[in-house]
Amino acid sequence: MKSKALALFLSLVFLLSCATSDSAKQVKIYQDNLALLVGKDVEEVTKTIAYSWKFGLLNRWEAVDPGLETVTKNNFRKHGFSKQEALEIFAPKGAYIVMFFQKLLGQAEASTEVQVDMGLVGVHQQSISQELAYIRVVFKDNKLVHQRVW
């Protein structure tokens, strides 16, 4: 039983390491290209993210001169702002728009079979993992001032 679990674990690690390298490359490309858009307007940035890169919008909120309470109330479940981040990003006065995007980069499937007596195949386990990329952008007065990619 332990060998079956070990085989499943090793299979998943191998598949995820292969998928992670490609996913990490894609995330790095998005990160580098998004850094070039700092200072651009909302429409241009969202068109690039949603239409060119095919990300879906998960959440969005707007506030004028948001305080820490507003930011934490509207914080995203995944990849939300830390307290320190919120204080730094939202310190300047202005009208803010915050958007959170997601894209499926790929899926990895792993399965294991255990050979039992006389060559018969026994227990079969299958698992699927998804590789997702996330983008969080912050606009102040309709210009991109902060971006982060995971």
Coordinates of N, CA, C and O in Angstrom, one line a residue:
M1 N 0.8 -1.2 0.0 CA 0.0 0.0 0.0 C 0.9 1.3 0.0 O 0.6 2.2 -0.7
K2 N 2.0 1.2 0.8 CA 2.9 2.4 0.8 C 3.5 2.6 -0.5 O 3.8 3.7 -0.9
S3 N 3.9 1.5 -1.2 CA 4.5 1.7 -2.5 C 3.6 2.3 -3.5 O 4.0 3.1 -4.4
K4 N 2.3 2.0 -3.4 CA 1.3 2.6 -4.3 C 1.2 4.1 -4.1 O 1.2 4.9 -5.0
A5 N 1.2 4.5 -2.8 CA 1.1 5.9 -2.5 C 2.4 6.6 -2.9 O 2.3 7.7 -3.4
L6 N 3.5 6.0 -2.7 CA 4.8 6.6 -3.1 C 4.9 6.7 -4.7 O 5.3 7.8 -5.2
A7 N 4.4 5.7 -5.4 CA 4.4 5.8 -6.8 C 3.5 6.9 -7.3 O 3.8 7.7 -8.3
L8 N 2.3 7.1 -6.7 CA 1.4 8.1 -7.1 C 2.0 9.5 -6.8 O 2.0 10.4 -7.6
F9 N 2.7 9.6 -5.6 CA 3.3 10.9 -5.3 C 4.4 11.2 -6.2 O 4.5 12.4 -6.7
L10 N 5.3 10.3 -6.6 CA 6.4 10.5 -7.5 C 5.9 10.9 -8.9 O 6.4 11.7 -9.6
S11 N 4.8 10.2 -9.3 CA 4.2 10.5 -10.6 C 3.7 11.9 -10.7 O 3.9 12.7 -11.6
L12 N 3.0 12.3 -9.6 CA 2.5 13.7 -9.5 C 3.6 14.7 -9.5 O 3.5 15.8 -10.2
V13 N 4.6 14.5 -8.7 CA 5.7 15.4 -8.7 C 6.4 15.6 -10.0 O 6.7 16.7 -10.5
F14 N 6.6 14.4 -10.7 CA 7.2 14.5 -12.0 C 6.4 15.3 -13.0 O 6.9 16.2 -13.7
L15 N 5.1 15.0 -13.1 CA 4.2 15.7 -14.0 C 4.1 17.2 -13.7 O 4.1 18.0 -14.6
L16 N 4.0 17.5 -12.4 CA 3.9 18.9 -12.0 C 5.2 19.6 -12.3 O 5.2 20.8 -12.7
S17 N 6.3 19.0 -12.1 CA 7.6 19.7 -12.4 C 7.7 19.9 -13.9 O 8.2 21.0 -14.3
C18 N 7.2 19.0 -14.7 CA 7.2 19.3 -16.2 C 6.3 20.4 -16.5 O 6.6 21.3 -17.3
A19 N 5.1 20.4 -16.0 CA 4.1 21.4 -16.3 C 4.5 22.7 -15.7 O 4.3 23.8 -16.3
T20 N 5.1 22.7 -14.5 CA 5.5 24.0 -13.9 C 6.5 24.7 -14.7 O 6.5 25.9 -14.8
S21 N 7.4 24.0 -15.3 CA 8.5 24.7 -16.0 C 7.8 25.5 -17.2 O 8.2 26.6 -17.4
D22 N 6.9 24.9 -17.9 CA 6.2 25.6 -19.0 C 5.4 26.7 -18.5 O 5.3 27.8 -19.0
S23 N 4.6 26.4 -17.4 CA 3.8 27.4 -16.8 C 4.6 28.6 -16.3 O 4.2 29.7 -16.4
A24 N 5.7 28.3 -15.7 CA 6.5 29.3 -15.1 C 7.0 30.2 -16.2 O 7.1 31.5 -16.1
K25 N 7.3 29.7 -17.4 CA 7.8 30.4 -18.5 C 6.7 31.4 -19.0 O 6.9 32.5 -19.3
Q26 N 5.5 30.8 -19.1 CA 4.3 31.6 -19.5 C 4.1 32.8 -18.5 O 3.8 33.9 -19.0
V27 N 4.1 32.5 -17.3 CA 3.9 33.5 -16.2 C 4.9 34.6 -16.3 O 4.6 35.8 -16.3
K28 N 6.2 34.2 -16.6 CA 7.3 35.2 -16.7 C 7.0 36.1 -17.9 O 7.2 37.3 -17.9
I29 N 6.5 35.5 -19.0 CA 6.2 36.3 -20.2 C 5.1 37.3 -19.9 O 5.2 38.5 -20.3
Y30 N 4.1 36.9 -19.3 CA 3.0 37.8 -18.9 C 3.5 38.9 -18.0 O 3.1 40.1 -18.1
Q31 N 4.3 38.5 -17.0 CA 4.9 39.5 -16.1 C 5.7 40.5 -16.8 O 5.6 41.7 -16.5
D32 N 6.6 40.1 -17.6 CA 7.4 41.0 -18.4 C 6.6 42.0 -19.3 O 6.9 43.2 -19.3
N33 N 5.6 41.4 -20.0 CA 4.8 42.3 -20.9 C 3.9 43.2 -20.1 O 3.6 44.3 -20.6
L34 N 3.4 42.8 -19.0 CA 2.5 43.6 -18.2 C 3.3 44.8 -17.5 O 2.8 45.9 -17.4
A35 N 4.6 44.6 -17.2 CA 5.4 45.7 -16.7 C 5.5 46.8 -17.7 O 5.7 48.0 -17.3
L36 N 5.5 46.5 -19.0 CA 5.6 47.5 -20.0 C 4.3 48.3 -20.1 O 4.4 49.4 -20.7
L37 N 3.2 47.8 -19.6 CA 1.9 48.5 -19.7 C 1.7 49.5 -18.5 O 0.7 50.2 -18.5
V38 N 2.6 49.6 -17.5 CA 2.4 50.5 -16.4 C 2.3 51.9 -17.0 O 3.1 52.3 -17.8
G39 N 1.3 52.6 -16.5 CA 1.1 54.0 -17.0 C 0.0 54.1 -18.1 O -0.4 55.2 -18.5
K40 N -0.3 52.9 -18.7 CA -1.3 52.9 -19.7 C -2.7 52.9 -19.1 O -2.9 52.7 -18.0
D41 N -3.7 53.3 -20.0 CA -5.1 53.4 -19.5 C -5.8 52.0 -19.3 O -5.3 51.0 -19.8
V42 N -6.9 52.1 -18.6 CA -7.7 50.9 -18.2 C -8.1 50.1 -19.5 O -7.9 48.8 -19.5
E43 N -8.6 50.7 -20.5 CA -9.1 50.0 -21.7 C -8.0 49.3 -22.4 O -8.1 48.1 -22.7
E44 N -6.8 49.9 -22.6 CA -5.7 49.3 -23.3 C -5.2 48.0 -22.5 O -5.0 47.0 -23.1
V45 N -5.1 48.2 -21.2 CA -4.5 47.1 -20.4 C -5.5 45.9 -20.3 O -5.1 44.8 -20.5
T46 N -6.8 46.2 -20.1 CA -7.8 45.1 -20.0 C -8.0 44.4 -21.3 O -8.2 43.2 -21.4
K47 N -7.9 45.2 -22.4 CA -8.0 44.5 -23.8 C -6.8 43.6 -24.0 O -7.0 42.5 -24.5
T48 N -5.6 44.0 -23.6 CA -4.5 43.1 -23.7 C -4.6 41.8 -22.8 O -4.4 40.7 -23.3
I49 N -5.1 42.0 -21.6 CA -5.2 40.8 -20.7 C -6.3 39.9 -21.1 O -6.2 38.7 -21.2
A50 N -7.5 40.5 -21.4 CA -8.7 39.7 -21.7 C -8.7 39.2 -23.1 O -9.1 38.0 -23.3
Y51 N -8.4 40.0 -24.1 CA -8.6 39.6 -25.5 C -7.3 39.0 -26.1 O -7.3 37.9 -26.7
S52 N -6.2 39.6 -25.8 CA -4.9 39.1 -26.4 C -4.4 37.9 -25.7 O -4.0 36.9 -26.3
W53 N -4.4 37.9 -24.3 CA -3.9 36.8 -23.5 C -5.0 35.8 -23.1 O -4.6 34.8 -22.5
K54 N -6.2 36.1 -23.3 CA -7.4 35.2 -23.0 C -7.5 34.9 -21.5 O -7.9 33.8 -21.2
F55 N -7.4 35.9 -20.7 CA -7.6 35.8 -19.3 C -9.1 36.1 -19.0 O -9.6 37.0 -19.7
G56 N -9.7 35.5 -18.0 CA -11.1 35.8 -17.6 C -11.1 36.7 -16.4 O -10.3 36.4 -15.5
L57 N -12.0 37.6 -16.3 CA -12.1 38.5 -15.2 C -12.8 37.8 -14.1 O -13.9 37.3 -14.2
L58 N -12.2 37.6 -12.9 CA -12.8 36.9 -11.8 C -13.5 37.9 -10.8 O -14.5 37.6 -10.3
N59 N -12.9 39.1 -10.6 CA -13.4 40.0 -9.7 C -12.9 41.4 -10.0 O -11.9 41.6 -10.6
R60 N -13.7 42.4 -9.6 CA -13.3 43.8 -9.8 C -14.0 44.7 -8.7 O -15.1 44.4 -8.3
W61 N -13.3 45.7 -8.3 CA -13.9 46.7 -7.4 C -13.3 48.0 -7.6 O -12.2 48.1 -8.1
E62 N -14.0 49.0 -7.2 CA -13.6 50.4 -7.4 C -13.8 51.2 -6.1 O -14.8 50.9 -5.3
A63 N -13.0 52.2 -5.8 CA -13.1 53.0 -4.6 C -12.3 54.3 -4.8 O -11.3 54.3 -5.5
V64 N -12.8 55.3 -4.2 CA -12.1 56.6 -4.2 C -11.4 56.8 -2.8 O -12.0 56.6 -1.8
D65 N -10.1 57.0 -2.9 CA -9.3 57.1 -1.6 C -9.5 56.0 -0.7 O -9.9 56.2 0.5
P66 N -9.4 54.7 -1.1 CA -9.7 53.6 -0.2 C -8.7 53.5 1.0 O -7.5 53.7 0.8
G67 N -9.3 53.2 2.1 CA -8.4 52.9 3.3 C -8.2 51.4 3.4 O -8.6 50.6 2.7
L68 N -7.4 51.1 4.5 CA -7.1 49.7 4.7 C -8.3 48.8 4.9 O -8.4 47.7 4.4
E69 N -9.3 49.4 5.6 CA -10.6 48.6 5.8 C -11.3 48.3 4.5 O -11.8 47.2 4.3
T70 N -11.3 49.2 3.6 CA -12.0 49.0 2.3 C -11.2 48.0 1.5 O -11.8 47.1 0.8
V71 N -9.9 48.1 1.5 CA -9.1 47.1 0.7 C -9.3 45.7 1.3 O -9.5 44.7 0.5
T72 N -9.2 45.5 2.6 CA -9.4 44.2 3.2 C -10.8 43.7 3.0 O -11.0 42.5 2.8
K73 N -11.8 44.5 3.0 CA -13.2 44.1 2.8 C -13.3 43.6 1.3 O -14.1 42.6 1.1
N74 N -12.7 44.2 0.4 CA -12.8 43.8 -1.0 C -11.7 42.9 -1.5 O -11.6 42.6 -2.7
N75 N -10.8 42.5 -0.6 CA -9.7 41.6 -0.9 C -10.1 40.3 -1.6 O -11.1 39.8 -1.2
F76 N -9.3 39.9 -2.5 CA -9.5 38.6 -3.2 C -9.1 37.4 -2.3 O -8.2 37.5 -1.6
R77 N -9.9 36.3 -2.4 CA -9.5 35.1 -1.7 C -8.1 34.6 -2.0 O -7.3 34.4 -1.1
K78 N -7.9 34.5 -3.3 CA -6.6 34.0 -3.7 C -5.8 35.3 -4.1 O -6.3 36.1 -4.8
H79 N -4.6 35.3 -3.6 CA -3.6 36.4 -4.0 C -4.2 37.8 -3.6 O -4.1 38.7 -4.5
G80 N -4.7 38.0 -2.5 CA -5.2 39.3 -2.0 C -4.0 40.1 -1.6 O -2.8 39.7 -1.5
F81 N -4.3 41.4 -1.3 CA -3.3 42.3 -0.8 C -2.9 42.0 0.6 O -3.8 41.8 1.5
S82 N -1.6 42.1 0.9 CA -1.2 42.0 2.3 C -1.4 43.4 2.9 O -1.6 44.4 2.2
K83 N -1.4 43.5 4.2 CA -1.6 44.8 4.9 C -0.5 45.8 4.4 O -0.9 46.9 4.1
Q84 N 0.7 45.4 4.4 CA 1.8 46.3 4.0 C 1.6 46.7 2.5 O 1.8 47.9 2.2
E85 N 1.3 45.8 1.6 CA 1.0 46.1 0.2 C -0.1 47.1 0.1 O 0.1 48.1 -0.7
A86 N -1.2 46.9 0.8 CA -2.3 47.8 0.7 C -1.9 49.2 1.1 O -2.3 50.2 0.5
L87 N -1.2 49.3 2.2 CA -0.8 50.6 2.7 C 0.1 51.3 1.7 O 0.0 52.5 1.5
E88 N 1.0 50.6 1.0 CA 1.9 51.2 0.0 C 1.2 51.6 -1.3 O 1.4 52.7 -1.8
I89 N 0.4 50.7 -1.8 CA -0.3 50.9 -3.1 C -1.3 52.0 -3.0 O -1.4 52.8 -3.9
F90 N -2.1 52.0 -2.0 CA -3.3 52.9 -1.9 C -3.0 54.1 -1.1 O -4.0 54.9 -0.8
A91 N -1.8 54.4 -0.8 CA -1.4 55.6 0.0 C -1.8 56.9 -0.8 O -2.4 57.8 -0.2
P92 N -1.4 57.0 -2.1 CA -1.8 58.3 -2.8 C -3.3 58.4 -3.0 O -4.0 57.4 -3.2
K93 N -3.8 59.6 -2.8 CA -5.2 59.9 -3.0 C -5.6 59.7 -4.5 O -4.8 60.1 -5.4
G94 N -6.8 59.2 -4.8 CA -7.2 59.0 -6.1 C -8.4 58.0 -6.2 O -8.8 57.4 -5.3
A95 N -8.8 57.9 -7.5 CA -9.9 56.9 -7.8 C -9.2 55.6 -8.2 O -8.5 55.6 -9.2
Y96 N -9.5 54.5 -7.6 CA -8.8 53.2 -7.8 C -9.8 52.2 -8.5 O -11.0 52.2 -8.1
I97 N -9.3 51.4 -9.4 CA -10.0 50.3 -9.9 C -9.0 49.1 -9.8 O -7.9 49.2 -10.2
V98 N -9.5 48.0 -9.2 CA -8.7 46.8 -9.0 C -9.4 45.7 -9.7 O -10.6 45.5 -9.5
M99 N -8.6 44.9 -10.4 CA -9.2 43.8 -11.2 C -8.3 42.5 -10.9 O -7.1 42.6 -10.8
F100 N -9.0 41.4 -11.0 CA -8.3 40.1 -10.7 C -8.7 39.2 -11.9 O -9.9 38.9 -12.1
F101 N -7.7 38.6 -12.6 CA -7.9 37.8 -13.8 C -7.4 36.4 -13.5 O -6.4 36.2 -12.7
Q102 N -7.9 35.4 -14.3 CA -7.4 34.0 -14.2 C -7.4 33.4 -15.5 O -8.2 33.7 -16.4
K103 N -6.4 32.5 -15.7 CA -6.3 31.7 -17.0 C -5.9 30.3 -16.7 O -4.9 30.1 -16.0
L104 N -6.5 29.3 -17.4 CA -6.0 28.0 -17.3 C -4.9 27.8 -18.2 O -5.0 28.0 -19.4
L105 N -3.7 27.4 -17.7 CA -2.5 27.2 -18.6 C -2.4 25.8 -19.1 O -1.9 25.5 -20.1
G106 N -2.9 24.8 -18.3 CA -2.8 23.4 -18.7 C -3.3 22.5 -17.6 O -3.6 22.9 -16.5
Q107 N -3.4 21.2 -17.9 CA -3.8 20.2 -17.0 C -2.8 19.1 -17.0 O -2.2 18.8 -18.1
A108 N -2.5 18.5 -15.9 CA -1.7 17.3 -15.8 C -2.5 16.2 -15.2 O -3.2 16.4 -14.2
E109 N -2.4 15.0 -15.8 CA -3.1 13.8 -15.3 C -2.1 12.8 -14.9 O -1.2 12.5 -15.7
A110 N -2.4 12.1 -13.8 CA -1.5 11.1 -13.3 C -2.4 9.9 -12.9 O -3.4 10.1 -12.3
S111 N -1.9 8.7 -13.2 CA -2.6 7.5 -12.8 C -1.7 6.4 -12.4 O -0.5 6.4 -12.9
T112 N -2.1 5.6 -11.5 CA -1.2 4.5 -11.0 C -2.0 3.2 -11.1 O -3.3 3.2 -10.9
E113 N -1.3 2.1 -11.4 CA -1.9 0.8 -11.3 C -1.0 -0.1 -10.5 O 0.2 0.0 -10.6
V114 N -1.6 -1.0 -9.8 CA -0.8 -1.9 -8.9 C -1.0 -3.3 -9.5 O -2.1 -3.8 -9.7
Q115 N 0.2 -4.0 -9.7 CA 0.1 -5.3 -10.3 C 0.0 -6.3 -9.1 O 0.7 -6.2 -8.1
V116 N -1.0 -7.1 -9.2 CA -1.3 -8.1 -8.2 C -0.8 -9.5 -8.7 O -0.2 -9.6 -9.7
D117 N -1.2 -10.5 -8.0 CA -0.8 -11.9 -8.4 C -1.0 -12.2 -9.9 O -2.0 -11.8 -10.5
M118 N -0.1 -12.9 -10.4 CA -0.1 -13.5 -11.8 C -0.3 -12.4 -12.9 O -1.0 -12.7 -13.9
G119 N 0.2 -11.2 -12.7 CA 0.2 -10.2 -13.7 C -1.1 -9.5 -13.8 O -1.3 -8.7 -14.7
L120 N -2.1 -9.7 -13.0 CA -3.3 -9.0 -13.0 C -3.2 -7.5 -12.5 O -2.4 -7.3 -11.6
V121 N -3.9 -6.6 -13.1 CA -3.8 -5.2 -12.7 C -4.8 -5.0 -11.6 O -6.0 -5.4 -11.8
G122 N -4.4 -4.4 -10.5 CA -5.3 -4.2 -9.4 C -5.8 -2.7 -9.4 O -6.3 -2.2 -10.4
V123 N -5.6 -2.1 -8.2 CA -6.2 -0.8 -8.0 C -5.6 0.2 -9.0 O -4.5 0.3 -9.3
H124 N -6.5 1.1 -9.4 CA -6.2 2.1 -10.4 C -6.6 3.5 -9.8 O -7.8 3.7 -9.5
Q125 N -5.7 4.4 -9.7 CA -6.0 5.7 -9.1 C -5.6 6.8 -10.2 O -4.6 6.6 -10.8
Q126 N -6.5 7.8 -10.2 CA -6.2 8.8 -11.2 C -6.5 10.2 -10.6 O -7.4 10.3 -9.8
S127 N -5.6 11.1 -10.9 CA -5.8 12.5 -10.4 C -5.4 13.5 -11.5 O -4.6 13.2 -12.3
I128 N -6.1 14.6 -11.4 CA -5.9 15.7 -12.4 C -5.5 17.0 -11.7 O -6.2 17.3 -10.7
S129 N -4.5 17.6 -12.1 CA -4.1 18.9 -11.5 C -4.2 20.0 -12.6 O -3.9 19.7 -13.7
Q130 N -4.6 21.2 -12.2 CA -4.7 22.3 -13.1 C -3.7 23.3 -12.8 O -3.4 23.7 -11.7
E131 N -3.1 23.9 -13.9 CA -2.1 24.9 -13.8 C -2.8 26.2 -14.1 O -3.3 26.4 -15.2
L132 N -2.9 27.2 -13.2 CA -3.6 28.4 -13.4 C -2.7 29.6 -13.2 O -1.7 29.5 -12.5
A133 N -2.9 30.6 -14.0 CA -2.2 31.9 -13.9 C -3.1 33.0 -13.4 O -4.3 32.9 -13.8
Y134 N -2.7 33.8 -12.6 CA -3.5 34.9 -12.0 C -2.8 36.3 -12.3 O -1.6 36.3 -12.2
I135 N -3.6 37.3 -12.6 CA -3.1 38.6 -12.7 C -3.9 39.6 -11.9 O -5.2 39.5 -11.9
R136 N -3.3 40.4 -11.1 CA -4.0 41.4 -10.3 C -3.4 42.8 -10.8 O -2.2 43.0 -10.8
V137 N -4.3 43.7 -11.2 CA -3.9 45.0 -11.6 C -4.6 46.0 -10.8 O -5.8 45.9 -10.4
V138 N -3.9 47.2 -10.6 CA -4.5 48.3 -9.9 C -4.3 49.5 -10.7 O -3.2 49.8 -11.2
F139 N -5.4 50.2 -10.9 CA -5.4 51.5 -11.7 C -5.7 52.6 -10.8 O -6.6 52.5 -9.9
K140 N -5.0 53.7 -10.9 CA -5.3 54.9 -10.1 C -5.5 56.0 -11.2 O -4.7 56.3 -12.0
D141 N -6.7 56.6 -11.0 CA -7.1 57.7 -12.0 C -7.0 57.2 -13.4 O -6.5 57.8 -14.3
N142 N -7.5 55.9 -13.6 CA -7.5 55.2 -15.0 C -6.2 54.9 -15.6 O -6.1 54.7 -16.8
K143 N -5.1 54.9 -14.8 CA -3.8 54.5 -15.3 C -3.2 53.4 -14.5 O -3.4 53.4 -13.2
L144 N -2.6 52.4 -15.1 CA -2.1 51.2 -14.4 C -0.9 51.7 -13.5 O 0.1 52.2 -14.0
V145 N -1.0 51.4 -12.2 CA 0.0 51.8 -11.3 C 0.7 50.6 -10.6 O 1.8 50.7 -10.0
H146 N 0.0 49.5 -10.6 CA 0.5 48.3 -9.9 C 0.0 47.0 -10.6 O -1.1 47.0 -11.0
Q147 N 0.9 46.0 -10.8 CA 0.5 44.8 -11.4 C 1.3 43.6 -10.7 O 2.4 43.8 -10.2
R148 N 0.7 42.5 -10.7 CA 1.3 41.3 -10.1 C 0.8 40.1 -10.8 O -0.4 40.0 -11.1
V149 N 1.7 39.1 -11.1 CA 1.3 37.9 -11.8 C 1.8 36.7 -11.0 O 2.9 36.7 -10.5
W150 N 0.9 35.7 -11.0 CA 1.2 34.5 -10.3 C 1.0 33.3 -11.3 O 0.1 33.3 -12.0

